[in-house]
PDB file of C-alpha atoms in Angstrom:
ATOM      1  CA  UNK C 201     -13.229  18.322   5.179  1.00  0.00           C
ATOM      2  CA  UNK C 202     -10.573  16.219   6.896  1.00  0.00           C
ATOM      3  CA  UNK C 203      -8.314  18.114   9.283  1.00  0.00           C
ATOM      4  CA  UNK C 204      -5.210  16.738   7.589  1.00  0.00           C
ATOM      5  CA  UNK C 205      -5.162  15.804   3.906  1.00  0.00           C
ATOM      6  CA  UNK C 206      -2.368  13.970   2.158  1.00  0.00           C
ATOM      7  CA  UNK C 207      -1.911  12.663  -1.372  1.00  0.00           C
ATOM      8  CA  UNK C 208      -1.612   8.852  -1.045  1.00  0.00           C
ATOM      9  CA  UNK C 209       0.726   8.474  -4.021  1.00  0.00           C
ATOM     10  CA  UNK C 210       2.417   6.193  -4.764  1.00  0.00           C
ATOM     11  CA  UNK C 211       5.414   8.326  -5.550  1.00  0.00           C
ATOM     12  CA  UNK C 212       8.278   6.632  -7.403  1.00  0.00           C
ATOM     13  CA  UNK C 213      11.648   8.368  -7.763  1.00  0.00           C
ATOM     14  CA  UNK C 214      15.191   7.362  -8.748  1.00  0.00           C
ATOM     15  CA  UNK C 215      17.905   7.128  -6.140  1.00  0.00           C
ATOM     16  CA  UNK C 216      19.479  10.509  -5.449  1.00  0.00           C
ATOM     17  CA  UNK C 217      16.358  12.539  -6.280  1.00  0.00           C
ATOM     18  CA  UNK C 218      14.957  15.267  -4.073  1.00  0.00           C
ATOM     19  CA  UNK C 219      11.571  14.202  -2.753  1.00  0.00           C
ATOM     20  CA  UNK C 220       8.805  16.543  -1.676  1.00  0.00           C
ATOM     21  CA  UNK C 221       5.933  15.165   0.404  1.00  0.00           C
ATOM     22  CA  UNK C 222       3.042  17.430   1.284  1.00  0.00           C
ATOM     23  CA  UNK C 223       0.049  17.745   3.558  1.00  0.00           C
ATOM     24  CA  UNK C 224      -2.600  20.401   3.935  1.00  0.00           C
ATOM     25  CA  UNK C 225      -4.445  21.172   7.139  1.00  0.00           C
ATOM     26  CA  UNK C 226      -7.680  22.954   7.870  1.00  0.00           C
ATOM     27  CA  UNK C 227      -7.405  24.048  11.481  1.00  0.00           C
ATOM     28  CA  UNK C 228      -4.587  26.405  12.383  1.00  0.00           C
ATOM     29  CA  UNK C 229      -5.203  26.444  16.127  1.00  0.00           C
ATOM     30  CA  UNK C 230      -2.209  24.324  17.157  1.00  0.00           C
ATOM     31  CA  UNK C 231       1.506  24.673  17.602  1.00  0.00           C
ATOM     32  CA  UNK C 232       3.300  21.822  15.908  1.00  0.00           C
ATOM     33  CA  UNK C 233       3.249  19.065  13.346  1.00  0.00           C
ATOM     34  CA  UNK C 234       4.884  15.684  13.000  1.00  0.00           C
ATOM     35  CA  UNK C 235       6.053  13.353  10.276  1.00  0.00           C
ATOM     36  CA  UNK C 236       5.961   9.617  10.872  1.00  0.00           C
ATOM     37  CA  UNK C 237       7.611   6.989   8.667  1.00  0.00           C
ATOM     38  CA  UNK C 238       6.138   3.521   8.266  1.00  0.00           C
ATOM     39  CA  UNK C 239       8.047   0.702   6.638  1.00  0.00           C
ATOM     40  CA  UNK C 240       6.136  -2.175   5.118  1.00  0.00           C
ATOM     41  CA  UNK C 241       4.716  -4.543   7.764  1.00  0.00           C
ATOM     42  CA  UNK C 242       5.884  -2.272  10.573  1.00  0.00           C
ATOM     43  CA  UNK C 243       4.315   0.313  12.839  1.00  0.00           C
ATOM     44  CA  UNK C 244       4.856   4.039  12.245  1.00  0.00           C
ATOM     45  CA  UNK C 245       7.791   5.718  13.952  1.00  0.00           C
ATOM     46  CA  UNK C 246       8.335   9.400  14.582  1.00  0.00           C
ATOM     47  CA  UNK C 247      10.671  10.898  12.004  1.00  0.00           C
ATOM     48  CA  UNK C 248      10.513  14.614  12.678  1.00  0.00           C
ATOM     49  CA  UNK C 249       8.431  17.222  14.359  1.00  0.00           C
ATOM     50  CA  UNK C 250       8.331  20.924  13.788  1.00  0.00           C
ATOM     51  CA  UNK C 251       6.643  23.881  15.354  1.00  0.00           C
ATOM     52  CA  UNK C 252       4.368  25.953  13.163  1.00  0.00           C
ATOM     53  CA  UNK C 253       7.005  28.460  12.156  1.00  0.00           C
ATOM     54  CA  UNK C 254       9.615  27.856   9.511  1.00  0.00           C
ATOM     55  CA  UNK C 255      11.867  24.878   8.855  1.00  0.00           C
ATOM     56  CA  UNK C 256      13.533  22.134  10.760  1.00  0.00           C
ATOM     57  CA  UNK C 257      16.428  20.148   9.328  1.00  0.00           C
ATOM     58  CA  UNK C 258      17.702  16.730  10.376  1.00  0.00           C
ATOM     59  CA  UNK C 259      20.332  15.236   8.110  1.00  0.00           C
ATOM     60  CA  UNK C 260      18.797  14.662   4.684  1.00  0.00           C
ATOM     61  CA  UNK C 261      15.323  15.533   5.933  1.00  0.00           C
ATOM     62  CA  UNK C 262      13.765  18.995   6.157  1.00  0.00           C
ATOM     63  CA  UNK C 263      10.298  19.704   7.534  1.00  0.00           C
ATOM     64  CA  UNK C 264       8.670  22.953   6.495  1.00  0.00           C
ATOM     65  CA  UNK C 265       5.465  24.705   7.503  1.00  0.00           C
ATOM     66  CA  UNK C 266       3.765  27.386   5.429  1.00  0.00           C
ATOM     67  CA  UNK C 267       1.090  28.888   7.635  1.00  0.00           C
ATOM     68  CA  UNK C 268      -0.266  31.223   4.966  1.00  0.00           C
ATOM     69  CA  UNK C 269      -1.193  28.351   2.656  1.00  0.00           C
ATOM     70  CA  UNK C 270      -1.673  25.767   5.463  1.00  0.00           C
ATOM     71  CA  UNK C 271       0.880  23.471   3.897  1.00  0.00           C
ATOM     72  CA  UNK C 272       3.208  21.023   5.648  1.00  0.00           C
ATOM     73  CA  UNK C 273       6.114  19.654   3.613  1.00  0.00           C
ATOM     74  CA  UNK C 274       8.812  17.058   4.107  1.00  0.00           C
ATOM     75  CA  UNK C 275      11.826  17.217   1.808  1.00  0.00           C
ATOM     76  CA  UNK C 276      14.240  14.336   1.420  1.00  0.00           C
ATOM     77  CA  UNK C 277      17.583  15.127  -0.199  1.00  0.00           C
ATOM     78  CA  UNK C 278      19.711  12.485  -1.924  1.00  0.00           C
ATOM     79  CA  UNK C 279      16.947   9.915  -1.513  1.00  0.00           C
ATOM     80  CA  UNK C 280      17.986   6.310  -0.904  1.00  0.00           C
ATOM     81  CA  UNK C 281      16.213   2.985  -1.470  1.00  0.00           C
ATOM     82  CA  UNK C 282      16.089   2.691   2.332  1.00  0.00           C
ATOM     83  CA  UNK C 283      13.780   5.752   2.330  1.00  0.00           C
ATOM     84  CA  UNK C 284      11.089   3.663   0.618  1.00  0.00           C
ATOM     85  CA  UNK C 285       8.196   3.750   3.059  1.00  0.00           C
ATOM     86  CA  UNK C 286       4.878   5.407   3.733  1.00  0.00           C
ATOM     87  CA  UNK C 287       5.153   8.889   5.226  1.00  0.00           C
ATOM     88  CA  UNK C 288       2.349  10.181   7.421  1.00  0.00           C
ATOM     89  CA  UNK C 289       1.892  13.729   8.597  1.00  0.00           C
ATOM     90  CA  UNK C 290       0.175  14.241  11.943  1.00  0.00           C
ATOM     91  CA  UNK C 291      -1.018  16.960  14.223  1.00  0.00           C
ATOM     92  CA  UNK C 292      -2.517  17.033  17.685  1.00  0.00           C
ATOM     93  CA  UNK C 293      -6.064  18.348  18.079  1.00  0.00           C
ATOM     94  CA  UNK C 294      -6.802  21.164  20.444  1.00  0.00           C
ATOM     95  CA  UNK C 295      -6.293  19.947  24.014  1.00  0.00           C
ATOM     96  CA  UNK C 296      -4.793  16.553  23.185  1.00  0.00           C
ATOM     97  CA  UNK C 297      -1.060  16.474  22.719  1.00  0.00           C
ATOM     98  CA  UNK C 298      -0.825  12.755  22.114  1.00  0.00           C
ATOM     99  CA  UNK C 299      -4.222  12.156  20.528  1.00  0.00           C
ATOM    100  CA  UNK C 300      -2.842  12.629  17.065  1.00  0.00           C
ATOM    101  CA  UNK C 301      -4.732  13.171  13.833  1.00  0.00           C
ATOM    102  CA  UNK C 302      -2.966  11.487  10.960  1.00  0.00           C
ATOM    103  CA  UNK C 303      -3.029  12.070   7.241  1.00  0.00           C
ATOM    104  CA  UNK C 304      -3.710   9.042   5.052  1.00  0.00           C
ATOM    105  CA  UNK C 305       0.008   8.682   4.247  1.00  0.00           C
ATOM    106  CA  UNK C 306       2.028   8.930   1.028  1.00  0.00           C
ATOM    107  CA  UNK C 307       3.744   5.798  -0.209  1.00  0.00           C
ATOM    108  CA  UNK C 308       7.255   6.497  -1.524  1.00  0.00           C
ATOM    109  CA  UNK C 309       9.385   4.124  -3.570  1.00  0.00           C
ATOM    110  CA  UNK C 310      13.027   5.020  -4.282  1.00  0.00           C
ATOM    111  CA  UNK C 311      14.463   2.759  -6.946  1.00  0.00           C
ATOM    112  CA  UNK C 312      18.205   2.201  -7.529  1.00  0.00           C
TER     113      UNK C 312
ATOM    114  CA  UNK Z  63      14.656  -3.717  24.339  1.00  0.00           C
ATOM    115  CA  UNK Z  64      11.978  -1.024  24.616  1.00  0.00           C
ATOM    116  CA  UNK Z  65       8.956  -2.114  22.647  1.00  0.00           C
ATOM    117  CA  UNK Z  66       5.222  -2.409  22.196  1.00  0.00           C
ATOM    118  CA  UNK Z  67       4.180  -6.009  21.600  1.00  0.00           C
ATOM    119  CA  UNK Z  68       0.919  -7.003  19.952  1.00  0.00           C
ATOM    120  CA  UNK Z  69      -0.562 -10.464  19.546  1.00  0.00           C
ATOM    121  CA  UNK Z  70      -1.674 -12.029  17.346  1.00  0.00           C
ATOM    122  CA  UNK Z  71       0.060 -10.450  14.354  1.00  0.00           C
ATOM    123  CA  UNK Z  72      -2.317 -12.108  11.927  1.00  0.00           C
ATOM    124  CA  UNK Z  73      -5.796 -13.448  12.536  1.00  0.00           C
ATOM    125  CA  UNK Z  74      -8.634 -14.689  10.375  1.00  0.00           C
ATOM    126  CA  UNK Z  75     -11.933 -15.155  12.148  1.00  0.00           C
ATOM    127  CA  UNK Z  76     -15.639 -15.357  11.412  1.00  0.00           C
ATOM    128  CA  UNK Z  77     -18.447 -12.935  12.111  1.00  0.00           C
ATOM    129  CA  UNK Z  78     -19.577 -12.957  15.709  1.00  0.00           C
ATOM    130  CA  UNK Z  79     -16.694 -14.885  17.255  1.00  0.00           C
ATOM    131  CA  UNK Z  80     -15.299 -12.827  20.121  1.00  0.00           C
ATOM    132  CA  UNK Z  81     -11.617 -12.064  19.969  1.00  0.00           C
ATOM    133  CA  UNK Z  82      -9.002 -10.144  21.916  1.00  0.00           C
ATOM    134  CA  UNK Z  83      -5.871  -8.498  20.592  1.00  0.00           C
ATOM    135  CA  UNK Z  84      -3.322  -8.062  23.339  1.00  0.00           C
ATOM    136  CA  UNK Z  85      -0.937  -5.156  23.691  1.00  0.00           C
ATOM    137  CA  UNK Z  86       1.900  -4.826  26.151  1.00  0.00           C
ATOM    138  CA  UNK Z  87       4.593  -2.173  26.561  1.00  0.00           C
ATOM    139  CA  UNK Z  88       7.722  -2.354  28.686  1.00  0.00           C
ATOM    140  CA  UNK Z  89       8.538   1.374  28.798  1.00  0.00           C
ATOM    141  CA  UNK Z  90       6.411   2.326  31.812  1.00  0.00           C
ATOM    142  CA  UNK Z  91       4.345   4.640  29.616  1.00  0.00           C
ATOM    143  CA  UNK Z  92       1.183   6.102  31.073  1.00  0.00           C
ATOM    144  CA  UNK Z  93      -0.622   6.686  27.784  1.00  0.00           C
ATOM    145  CA  UNK Z  94      -1.754   3.866  25.494  1.00  0.00           C
ATOM    146  CA  UNK Z  95      -3.958   3.871  22.444  1.00  0.00           C
ATOM    147  CA  UNK Z  96      -5.414   1.702  19.699  1.00  0.00           C
ATOM    148  CA  UNK Z  97      -5.588   2.740  16.046  1.00  0.00           C
ATOM    149  CA  UNK Z  98      -6.909   1.063  12.963  1.00  0.00           C
ATOM    150  CA  UNK Z  99      -5.366   1.697   9.561  1.00  0.00           C
ATOM    151  CA  UNK Z 100      -7.364   1.395   6.367  1.00  0.00           C
ATOM    152  CA  UNK Z 101      -6.372   2.293   2.785  1.00  0.00           C
ATOM    153  CA  UNK Z 102      -7.228   5.888   1.966  1.00  0.00           C
ATOM    154  CA  UNK Z 103      -8.344   6.606   5.522  1.00  0.00           C
ATOM    155  CA  UNK Z 104      -5.050   6.478   7.344  1.00  0.00           C
ATOM    156  CA  UNK Z 105      -4.771   5.861  11.067  1.00  0.00           C
ATOM    157  CA  UNK Z 106      -7.918   6.413  13.101  1.00  0.00           C
ATOM    158  CA  UNK Z 107      -8.005   6.232  16.851  1.00  0.00           C
ATOM    159  CA  UNK Z 108     -10.319   3.650  18.426  1.00  0.00           C
ATOM    160  CA  UNK Z 109      -9.750   4.071  22.169  1.00  0.00           C
ATOM    161  CA  UNK Z 110      -7.104   5.549  24.381  1.00  0.00           C
ATOM    162  CA  UNK Z 111      -6.078   5.409  28.018  1.00  0.00           C
ATOM    163  CA  UNK Z 112      -4.349   8.166  29.943  1.00  0.00           C
ATOM    164  CA  UNK Z 113      -3.482   5.813  32.818  1.00  0.00           C
ATOM    165  CA  UNK Z 114      -4.609   2.700  34.691  1.00  0.00           C
ATOM    166  CA  UNK Z 115      -8.409   2.442  34.913  1.00  0.00           C
ATOM    167  CA  UNK Z 116      -8.818   5.565  32.741  1.00  0.00           C
ATOM    168  CA  UNK Z 117     -10.044   4.925  29.210  1.00  0.00           C
ATOM    169  CA  UNK Z 118     -11.902   7.036  26.667  1.00  0.00           C
ATOM    170  CA  UNK Z 119     -13.333   6.752  23.193  1.00  0.00           C
ATOM    171  CA  UNK Z 120     -11.413   7.840  20.159  1.00  0.00           C
ATOM    172  CA  UNK Z 121     -12.890   8.613  16.770  1.00  0.00           C
ATOM    173  CA  UNK Z 122     -14.148   5.131  15.796  1.00  0.00           C
ATOM    174  CA  UNK Z 123     -14.996   3.219  19.011  1.00  0.00           C
ATOM    175  CA  UNK Z 124     -18.142   1.387  17.823  1.00  0.00           C
ATOM    176  CA  UNK Z 125     -17.820  -2.384  18.090  1.00  0.00           C
ATOM    177  CA  UNK Z 126     -14.739  -2.309  20.312  1.00  0.00           C
ATOM    178  CA  UNK Z 127     -13.997  -2.497  24.022  1.00  0.00           C
ATOM    179  CA  UNK Z 128     -10.813  -1.924  25.988  1.00  0.00           C
ATOM    180  CA  UNK Z 129      -9.613  -2.253  29.546  1.00  0.00           C
ATOM    181  CA  UNK Z 130      -6.581  -0.945  31.411  1.00  0.00           C
ATOM    182  CA  UNK Z 131      -6.137  -2.931  34.598  1.00  0.00           C
ATOM    183  CA  UNK Z 132      -2.355  -2.702  34.558  1.00  0.00           C
ATOM    184  CA  UNK Z 133      -0.069   0.008  33.287  1.00  0.00           C
ATOM    185  CA  UNK Z 134       1.708  -2.213  30.781  1.00  0.00           C
ATOM    186  CA  UNK Z 135      -1.305  -3.921  29.159  1.00  0.00           C
ATOM    187  CA  UNK Z 136      -4.109  -2.518  27.026  1.00  0.00           C
ATOM    188  CA  UNK Z 137      -6.112  -5.263  25.280  1.00  0.00           C
ATOM    189  CA  UNK Z 138      -8.563  -4.543  22.468  1.00  0.00           C
ATOM    190  CA  UNK Z 139     -11.728  -6.647  22.549  1.00  0.00           C
ATOM    191  CA  UNK Z 140     -14.071  -7.279  19.646  1.00  0.00           C
ATOM    192  CA  UNK Z 141     -17.170  -8.807  21.259  1.00  0.00           C
ATOM    193  CA  UNK Z 142     -18.923  -9.647  17.980  1.00  0.00           C
ATOM    194  CA  UNK Z 143     -16.623  -8.952  15.044  1.00  0.00           C
ATOM    195  CA  UNK Z 144     -18.108  -7.951  11.709  1.00  0.00           C
ATOM    196  CA  UNK Z 145     -16.526  -7.774   8.234  1.00  0.00           C
ATOM    197  CA  UNK Z 146     -16.219  -3.979   8.437  1.00  0.00           C
ATOM    198  CA  UNK Z 147     -13.734  -4.503  11.260  1.00  0.00           C
ATOM    199  CA  UNK Z 148     -11.325  -6.143   8.859  1.00  0.00           C
ATOM    200  CA  UNK Z 149      -8.317  -3.885   9.196  1.00  0.00           C
ATOM    201  CA  UNK Z 150      -4.744  -3.428  10.347  1.00  0.00           C
ATOM    202  CA  UNK Z 151      -4.657  -2.565  14.053  1.00  0.00           C
ATOM    203  CA  UNK Z 152      -1.904  -0.751  15.896  1.00  0.00           C
ATOM    204  CA  UNK Z 153      -1.344  -0.315  19.573  1.00  0.00           C
ATOM    205  CA  UNK Z 154       0.729   2.672  20.633  1.00  0.00           C
ATOM    206  CA  UNK Z 155       2.089   4.053  23.867  1.00  0.00           C
ATOM    207  CA  UNK Z 156       3.548   7.349  24.925  1.00  0.00           C
ATOM    208  CA  UNK Z 157       5.078   8.784  28.057  1.00  0.00           C
ATOM    209  CA  UNK Z 158       3.292  11.716  29.604  1.00  0.00           C
ATOM    210  CA  UNK Z 159       4.932  15.160  29.431  1.00  0.00           C
ATOM    211  CA  UNK Z 160       6.187  14.648  32.981  1.00  0.00           C
ATOM    212  CA  UNK Z 161       7.990  11.485  31.884  1.00  0.00           C
ATOM    213  CA  UNK Z 162      10.136  13.398  29.396  1.00  0.00           C
ATOM    214  CA  UNK Z 163       8.148  12.739  26.238  1.00  0.00           C
ATOM    215  CA  UNK Z 164       9.139  14.250  22.947  1.00  0.00           C
ATOM    216  CA  UNK Z 165       6.053  16.154  21.928  1.00  0.00           C
ATOM    217  CA  UNK Z 166       3.599  13.921  20.082  1.00  0.00           C
ATOM    218  CA  UNK Z 167       5.871  10.855  20.002  1.00  0.00           C
ATOM    219  CA  UNK Z 168       3.898   7.655  19.926  1.00  0.00           C
ATOM    220  CA  UNK Z 169       5.625   4.282  20.051  1.00  0.00           C
ATOM    221  CA  UNK Z 170       3.774   1.791  17.878  1.00  0.00           C
ATOM    222  CA  UNK Z 171       3.621  -1.963  17.875  1.00  0.00           C
ATOM    223  CA  UNK Z 172       4.158  -3.875  14.651  1.00  0.00           C
ATOM    224  CA  UNK Z 173       0.465  -4.235  13.927  1.00  0.00           C
ATOM    225  CA  UNK Z 174      -2.172  -6.952  13.938  1.00  0.00           C
ATOM    226  CA  UNK Z 175      -3.849  -7.761  10.657  1.00  0.00           C
ATOM    227  CA  UNK Z 176      -7.385  -8.925  11.265  1.00  0.00           C
ATOM    228  CA  UNK Z 177      -9.703 -10.439   8.683  1.00  0.00           C
ATOM    229  CA  UNK Z 178     -13.342 -11.064   9.588  1.00  0.00           C
ATOM    230  CA  UNK Z 179     -15.195 -13.359   7.181  1.00  0.00           C
TER     231      UNK Z 179
END
């Protein structure tokens, strides 16, 4: 079983919709998670990170961790066409803060 | 402008012809890493370097070599490329915790798409 699993999509939504992107993880022995965003033909960039307790909000984006079900979620409110990208969840393995383990990524398309 | 620069961005080569993908960062980061990205598999780490002259294998190192002679450069070498190395490659760098890093923040280059025929 992969340490981080993510539905690859694609996910297509109309502009203004609330988007929910999800990952599951198998090893709970770490403190935090990250979401990266990757635009087409670009490298990933860090979008948000959150510690393994509760929610973190940043503008239209909310990252949520549910430890009981081992679920990581990213919610996008009032989605915009500029949000169209691939979203990757990531976590560090035990003992390696920057040796990240990435999910496969979910491709999101927001159409006008 | 702070950035990670990879070259070439696109390359088509043939089996067995040695090639090097260069990576350079201008942010004085200590940590550098190479990933490959394949559909359905996501980003997988090939090699990483914690500092100059310190390199270590990632999850998929077979068929690749790296070197870290200078802090800013971290080239990826394919001595004898094979078709299963056809992929999108990303170089990334990160400051160490002592350099004020945001936890887990990697700075990626724009990618190098390699096709091995």
